[in-house]
Amino acid sequence: MEHFIGTVEELEWTLILNTPVQNLSAQLEQDAFDIDLVTTVINGQYKQSLTCAIAREILGIDLPNDDQDIKTFVETLDISSYVSTRIKNYLSFDPDSFQELIKKQQIIKQLYLLCVSVASLNAFVQTCWTGPVFDLESQDILPAAIRERYSITELNKKVHEILSVDGEDVYGLTPHALYLLIPRIILVENVSLFTHLKSVRWWGQRVLFIQQRILDNASGSLHDTMFQYLQSLSDTLPSLIPEGKTTEIYTRFHLEYGIINHYYGQDSLAKEHFIKAQELSGFKWTLTGMLGKRTKFQTFDVSQLLVVANSQDVEFKKDDNLEDSGVKNVPNAISLNDDTLLEKVEISEITNNDKNGLNSKSNLKIIDQCLLLAFCLNVKNTSPSHGITTEQMMPFVSRVLENPNNWMVYTMALLLRSRLEKEKSRTVERSVLQLQALVDQFPLELSSAKERLDYFYQILLPSKWEMEKELALQYLSLGVVRSALQIFERLEMWEDIINCYILLEKEFKAKEIILERLNVTPNSPKLYCLLGDVEKNPKRWEHAWDISGNRYGRAMRSLGGYWFKQKEYRKSIECYTKALNVNPIFEKAWFIQGCAAMHVEEWDIALQAFSRAIALDPDNSEAWNNLASVFLKQNRKVDAFNAFQQGLKQKYESWRIWTNYMYTAVDVGEFAETIRSMQRVVDLRWEKEKESCIDLEVLEILVNAVTQGIQDASKNSASRLAPRLENLLTETITSRMTSHPQIWRLCAQFWFWKKEYDKALESHLKAYRCILHNPRLETSEDIFKQAANTAIEAVEAYQNLGDLTIVNNKMASENSQTETSTMVVCKDWKYQAKSLLTSLIGKTKNFESTEMHDKLKETLKELKSL
């Protein structure tokens, strides 16, 4: 029995990898297991799989019209209930049989169910993503009574309603959605029935991800269920055997996990899984530079960015042709045909190996090519949108295009190249032509369904209508509006059609189209939302919400945004609350709700909103900043400090966040971080703000903390930070700013504490000179008083420090040893002090009768009497 269970488990992982069944037929024949069903699924013969006797029995295709289940099905058209009933009946067993026989029959039937579900799911993927055309109508796998009673339109409408979730509709022209609904019912709604199989939740996660990708927007419930399945899968994967089949199972698992993280914008988590998958695969790559040429007329080599990579135990050699690697046809790669640019960068290095032994030309395993494309997508999401990012991404794509080993992986690489090239004038034409070629290849039978599905779940390929939408958007960006509109109208993408007319400043035409569509579908919440977008009329969104039965979250999100712009913050909060109760996956909605709550000082609501926004996107620096501000309002300063820290990780160049972080750090006694943040604020703001970028109050607190040995948040003396404070004062502040007396006073305080009395005296004098050179000294009494007070402080510094001695260390020239000597700070301090006062008194005779002027004279008299 254990041997049989092990064989079935091996079949499960073979299905996951979509690799041929080897040496298992003989083992299973004696157990009356039909290996042909598994084989047809793996070979991409989904029509045969869905019309075989086992599938017909499971789905009840041949049941008579007078069967009670059929009668109920015809009356209610409850597809979920019917399929659930069928699979429960199918899995039932004879209680009089031997226990071991019952268990074996259960395992076999559960595996059959899994195979039929996988065939149905892959048939849907073939229909909507990969091609070629699938020649079995989805209603043909339902009983004849249903096909006779309901039209294709009615069936599709019902299936779309079931697959819509969290108020998010299925794309209206999704073909053969029944092929997706059936595996969802079997693998997700009835997952508890699969008591003996280990890969069911993996397939269930794939079903849910495909369902997510045909919805208008992200779904919170699908997101949560998918990640529950992925987390539970970690306990059911086979034991990891180095260099065995299981390494690719784990590689694919982590790659798919990362792709889902990437889809939901969780890029740091995605990268962790991509790196884990790379380690398991034994794949090594690096982004490096080599000398080469990019243009036809280039006479010298310059550094070019490229990816060098090696696969572990690669099956293909450098000189293998496509036939040797199992690829008979490849997608049409459009040539550049530019009069200046080369088709690809010519590397002029003598060797193609980098310093780590990695190669820029050797062939790669297909799974490693998928990994390179995943890392490419991660570069895009984690980097700013500018030319440097494009230059970083292109080498990943070019490396994959070197070796067309798989139809769909090569297609994905061409698509990414098209996306990258659309931004440049010399390559935008190829970008559009390439995208058109990829759209046109969909129905062509140039490669098998099996090859197209082999690695489909390890890449993030858009559906055929999404690819056509990309093509229309490219036409739109080039000003070819008519062609774009034709594509949008054929795809019935009304929102994009409306945006086109708004872009053309033809709002009236947009409104006409919406009203025409409302005559066809008068109860469409989506159309009423679009009408609200055009008219800016909140009643339209309210009506959309009502006719949807309070389930169309888009209506309340639009209304919440409208009230926020109108500064009706309480109404905005209420609308977003309703929308997020339906579908909580919208990070932007949480963020705006939090901002609205801050405006009306609803701190608890703001706290929840920003916390949810951060949970969805941990890289949202603004959300971290606002969360910290809420914590401050609630007097939770330590929490605010931690939140600001997280925000700075994502937005290191934001002086506003650094400023807030500085204030919070000094509040909680994190003096080291206060020094660091002040340095960053000055570095970031100096060019524009000059003196105003330095907060003197915070600087004074720092100097007092260090000189007085105040304890920081960790109960350590702040005096240990003296070297860092010295660097802040000398390298960051006074090296840039020399005209603010208070800064020099604080420097004097610091140097006096360090017993560097000469520097302390010099700082007092610099503080005095800052005011002495003020052009308003002789006309403004306020400026005069400041100068007088600072002069008296300088004279007192002369008196207190002038006669003191300091240690002077000099390097002897002969033996390079340090010589120590002592010297007086200022031998002629009396003369210097009297000269300072005499000069100021003479310069400010306009204020001769004032109290402060008399004080200067009195101080000078005291000096002379010494």
PDB file of N, CA, C and O in Angstrom, residues 656-685:
ATOM      1  N   ARG A 656      11.296  65.636   4.323  1.00  0.00           N
ATOM      2  CA  ARG A 656      10.163  65.810   5.246  1.00  0.00           C
ATOM      3  C   ARG A 656      10.112  64.673   6.262  1.00  0.00           C
ATOM      4  O   ARG A 656       9.922  64.901   7.468  1.00  0.00           O
ATOM      5  N   ILE A 657      10.274  63.446   5.762  1.00  0.00           N
ATOM      6  CA  ILE A 657      10.260  62.306   6.695  1.00  0.00           C
ATOM      7  C   ILE A 657      11.473  62.375   7.620  1.00  0.00           C
ATOM      8  O   ILE A 657      11.367  62.106   8.828  1.00  0.00           O
ATOM      9  N   TRP A 658      12.625  62.753   7.091  1.00  0.00           N
ATOM     10  CA  TRP A 658      13.820  62.886   7.942  1.00  0.00           C
ATOM     11  C   TRP A 658      13.600  63.944   9.024  1.00  0.00           C
ATOM     12  O   TRP A 658      14.022  63.763  10.175  1.00  0.00           O
ATOM     13  N   THR A 659      12.937  65.048   8.662  1.00  0.00           N
ATOM     14  CA  THR A 659      12.681  66.104   9.650  1.00  0.00           C
ATOM     15  C   THR A 659      11.766  65.596  10.751  1.00  0.00           C
ATOM     16  O   THR A 659      12.027  65.806  11.951  1.00  0.00           O
ATOM     17  N   ASN A 660      10.679  64.923  10.365  1.00  0.00           N
ATOM     18  CA  ASN A 660       9.768  64.365  11.368  1.00  0.00           C
ATOM     19  C   ASN A 660      10.472  63.329  12.235  1.00  0.00           C
ATOM     20  O   ASN A 660      10.251  63.251  13.457  1.00  0.00           O
ATOM     21  N   TYR A 661      11.299  62.541  11.598  1.00  0.00           N
ATOM     22  CA  TYR A 661      12.063  61.522  12.321  1.00  0.00           C
ATOM     23  C   TYR A 661      13.011  62.176  13.333  1.00  0.00           C
ATOM     24  O   TYR A 661      13.161  61.695  14.466  1.00  0.00           O
ATOM     25  N   MET A 662      13.621  63.279  12.946  1.00  0.00           N
ATOM     26  CA  MET A 662      14.543  63.993  13.832  1.00  0.00           C
ATOM     27  C   MET A 662      13.818  64.489  15.078  1.00  0.00           C
ATOM     28  O   MET A 662      14.297  64.315  16.214  1.00  0.00           O
ATOM     29  N   TYR A 663      12.653  65.111  14.881  1.00  0.00           N
ATOM     30  CA  TYR A 663      11.893  65.629  16.033  1.00  0.00           C
ATOM     31  C   TYR A 663      11.469  64.497  16.968  1.00  0.00           C
ATOM     32  O   TYR A 663      11.522  64.627  18.193  1.00  0.00           O
ATOM     33  N   THR A 664      11.038  63.379  16.367  1.00  0.00           N
ATOM     34  CA  THR A 664      10.590  62.252  17.194  1.00  0.00           C
ATOM     35  C   THR A 664      11.769  61.618  17.913  1.00  0.00           C
ATOM     36  O   THR A 664      11.670  61.250  19.090  1.00  0.00           O
ATOM     37  N   ALA A 665      12.890  61.488  17.239  1.00  0.00           N
ATOM     38  CA  ALA A 665      14.074  60.878  17.842  1.00  0.00           C
ATOM     39  C   ALA A 665      14.547  61.681  19.048  1.00  0.00           C
ATOM     40  O   ALA A 665      14.874  61.105  20.096  1.00  0.00           O
ATOM     41  N   VAL A 666      14.570  62.992  18.919  1.00  0.00           N
ATOM     42  CA  VAL A 666      15.028  63.801  20.046  1.00  0.00           C
ATOM     43  C   VAL A 666      14.017  63.752  21.186  1.00  0.00           C
ATOM     44  O   VAL A 666      14.374  63.824  22.366  1.00  0.00           O
ATOM     45  N   ASP A 667      12.732  63.583  20.831  1.00  0.00           N
ATOM     46  CA  ASP A 667      11.686  63.475  21.852  1.00  0.00           C
ATOM     47  C   ASP A 667      11.835  62.217  22.704  1.00  0.00           C
ATOM     48  O   ASP A 667      11.604  62.240  23.910  1.00  0.00           O
ATOM     49  N   VAL A 668      12.209  61.099  22.052  1.00  0.00           N
ATOM     50  CA  VAL A 668      12.303  59.834  22.789  1.00  0.00           C
ATOM     51  C   VAL A 668      13.711  59.572  23.300  1.00  0.00           C
ATOM     52  O   VAL A 668      13.974  58.508  23.849  1.00  0.00           O
ATOM     53  N   GLY A 669      14.609  60.509  23.087  1.00  0.00           N
ATOM     54  CA  GLY A 669      15.955  60.371  23.623  1.00  0.00           C
ATOM     55  C   GLY A 669      16.885  59.537  22.770  1.00  0.00           C
ATOM     56  O   GLY A 669      17.920  59.058  23.253  1.00  0.00           O
ATOM     57  N   GLU A 670      16.555  59.362  21.487  1.00  0.00           N
ATOM     58  CA  GLU A 670      17.449  58.645  20.569  1.00  0.00           C
ATOM     59  C   GLU A 670      18.403  59.666  19.938  1.00  0.00           C
ATOM     60  O   GLU A 670      18.265  60.068  18.787  1.00  0.00           O
ATOM     61  N   PHE A 671      19.405  60.061  20.725  1.00  0.00           N
ATOM     62  CA  PHE A 671      20.275  61.165  20.300  1.00  0.00           C
ATOM     63  C   PHE A 671      21.151  60.793  19.095  1.00  0.00           C
ATOM     64  O   PHE A 671      21.448  61.644  18.251  1.00  0.00           O
ATOM     65  N   ALA A 672      21.563  59.533  19.021  1.00  0.00           N
ATOM     66  CA  ALA A 672      22.376  59.104  17.878  1.00  0.00           C
ATOM     67  C   ALA A 672      21.593  59.255  16.574  1.00  0.00           C
ATOM     68  O   ALA A 672      22.109  59.754  15.567  1.00  0.00           O
ATOM     69  N   GLU A 673      20.342  58.836  16.601  1.00  0.00           N
ATOM     70  CA  GLU A 673      19.499  58.969  15.415  1.00  0.00           C
ATOM     71  C   GLU A 673      19.159  60.429  15.132  1.00  0.00           C
ATOM     72  O   GLU A 673      18.959  60.811  13.978  1.00  0.00           O
ATOM     73  N   THR A 674      19.085  61.240  16.180  1.00  0.00           N
ATOM     74  CA  THR A 674      18.837  62.671  15.982  1.00  0.00           C
ATOM     75  C   THR A 674      19.987  63.305  15.207  1.00  0.00           C
ATOM     76  O   THR A 674      19.785  64.093  14.277  1.00  0.00           O
ATOM     77  N   ILE A 675      21.231  62.955  15.599  1.00  0.00           N
ATOM     78  CA  ILE A 675      22.410  63.476  14.886  1.00  0.00           C
ATOM     79  C   ILE A 675      22.386  63.027  13.431  1.00  0.00           C
ATOM     80  O   ILE A 675      22.607  63.825  12.510  1.00  0.00           O
ATOM     81  N   ARG A 676      22.107  61.739  13.230  1.00  0.00           N
ATOM     82  CA  ARG A 676      22.081  61.195  11.872  1.00  0.00           C
ATOM     83  C   ARG A 676      21.009  61.881  11.021  1.00  0.00           C
ATOM     84  O   ARG A 676      21.269  62.247   9.864  1.00  0.00           O
ATOM     85  N   SER A 677      19.833  62.063  11.589  1.00  0.00           N
ATOM     86  CA  SER A 677      18.746  62.673  10.811  1.00  0.00           C
ATOM     87  C   SER A 677      19.030  64.145  10.515  1.00  0.00           C
ATOM     88  O   SER A 677      18.709  64.635   9.430  1.00  0.00           O
ATOM     89  N   MET A 678      19.668  64.868  11.460  1.00  0.00           N
ATOM     90  CA  MET A 678      20.007  66.259  11.187  1.00  0.00           C
ATOM     91  C   MET A 678      21.031  66.352  10.055  1.00  0.00           C
ATOM     92  O   MET A 678      20.939  67.236   9.188  1.00  0.00           O
ATOM     93  N   GLN A 679      21.970  65.427  10.030  1.00  0.00           N
ATOM     94  CA  GLN A 679      22.938  65.412   8.927  1.00  0.00           C
ATOM     95  C   GLN A 679      22.231  65.212   7.588  1.00  0.00           C
ATOM     96  O   GLN A 679      22.531  65.888   6.603  1.00  0.00           O
ATOM     97  N   ARG A 680      21.259  64.280   7.562  1.00  0.00           N
ATOM     98  CA  ARG A 680      20.539  64.021   6.309  1.00  0.00           C
ATOM     99  C   ARG A 680      19.696  65.222   5.888  1.00  0.00           C
ATOM    100  O   ARG A 680      19.638  65.566   4.711  1.00  0.00           O
ATOM    101  N   VAL A 681      19.040  65.867   6.849  1.00  0.00           N
ATOM    102  CA  VAL A 681      18.204  67.027   6.521  1.00  0.00           C
ATOM    103  C   VAL A 681      19.063  68.135   5.914  1.00  0.00           C
ATOM    104  O   VAL A 681      18.699  68.745   4.903  1.00  0.00           O
ATOM    105  N   VAL A 682      20.212  68.398   6.519  1.00  0.00           N
ATOM    106  CA  VAL A 682      21.101  69.443   5.996  1.00  0.00           C
ATOM    107  C   VAL A 682      21.604  69.065   4.597  1.00  0.00           C
ATOM    108  O   VAL A 682      21.618  69.891   3.681  1.00  0.00           O
ATOM    109  N   ASP A 683      22.000  67.801   4.435  1.00  0.00           N
ATOM    110  CA  ASP A 683      22.496  67.358   3.122  1.00  0.00           C
ATOM    111  C   ASP A 683      21.425  67.513   2.041  1.00  0.00           C
ATOM    112  O   ASP A 683      21.723  67.918   0.911  1.00  0.00           O
ATOM    113  N   LEU A 684      20.182  67.190   2.397  1.00  0.00           N
ATOM    114  CA  LEU A 684      19.107  67.201   1.402  1.00  0.00           C
ATOM    115  C   LEU A 684      18.575  68.597   1.113  1.00  0.00           C
ATOM    116  O   LEU A 684      18.125  68.883   0.003  1.00  0.00           O
ATOM    117  N   ARG A 685      18.609  69.486   2.100  1.00  0.00           N
ATOM    118  CA  ARG A 685      17.930  70.777   1.944  1.00  0.00           C
ATOM    119  C   ARG A 685      18.867  71.962   1.767  1.00  0.00           C
ATOM    120  O   ARG A 685      18.414  73.075   1.478  1.00  0.00           O
TER     121      ARG A 685
END
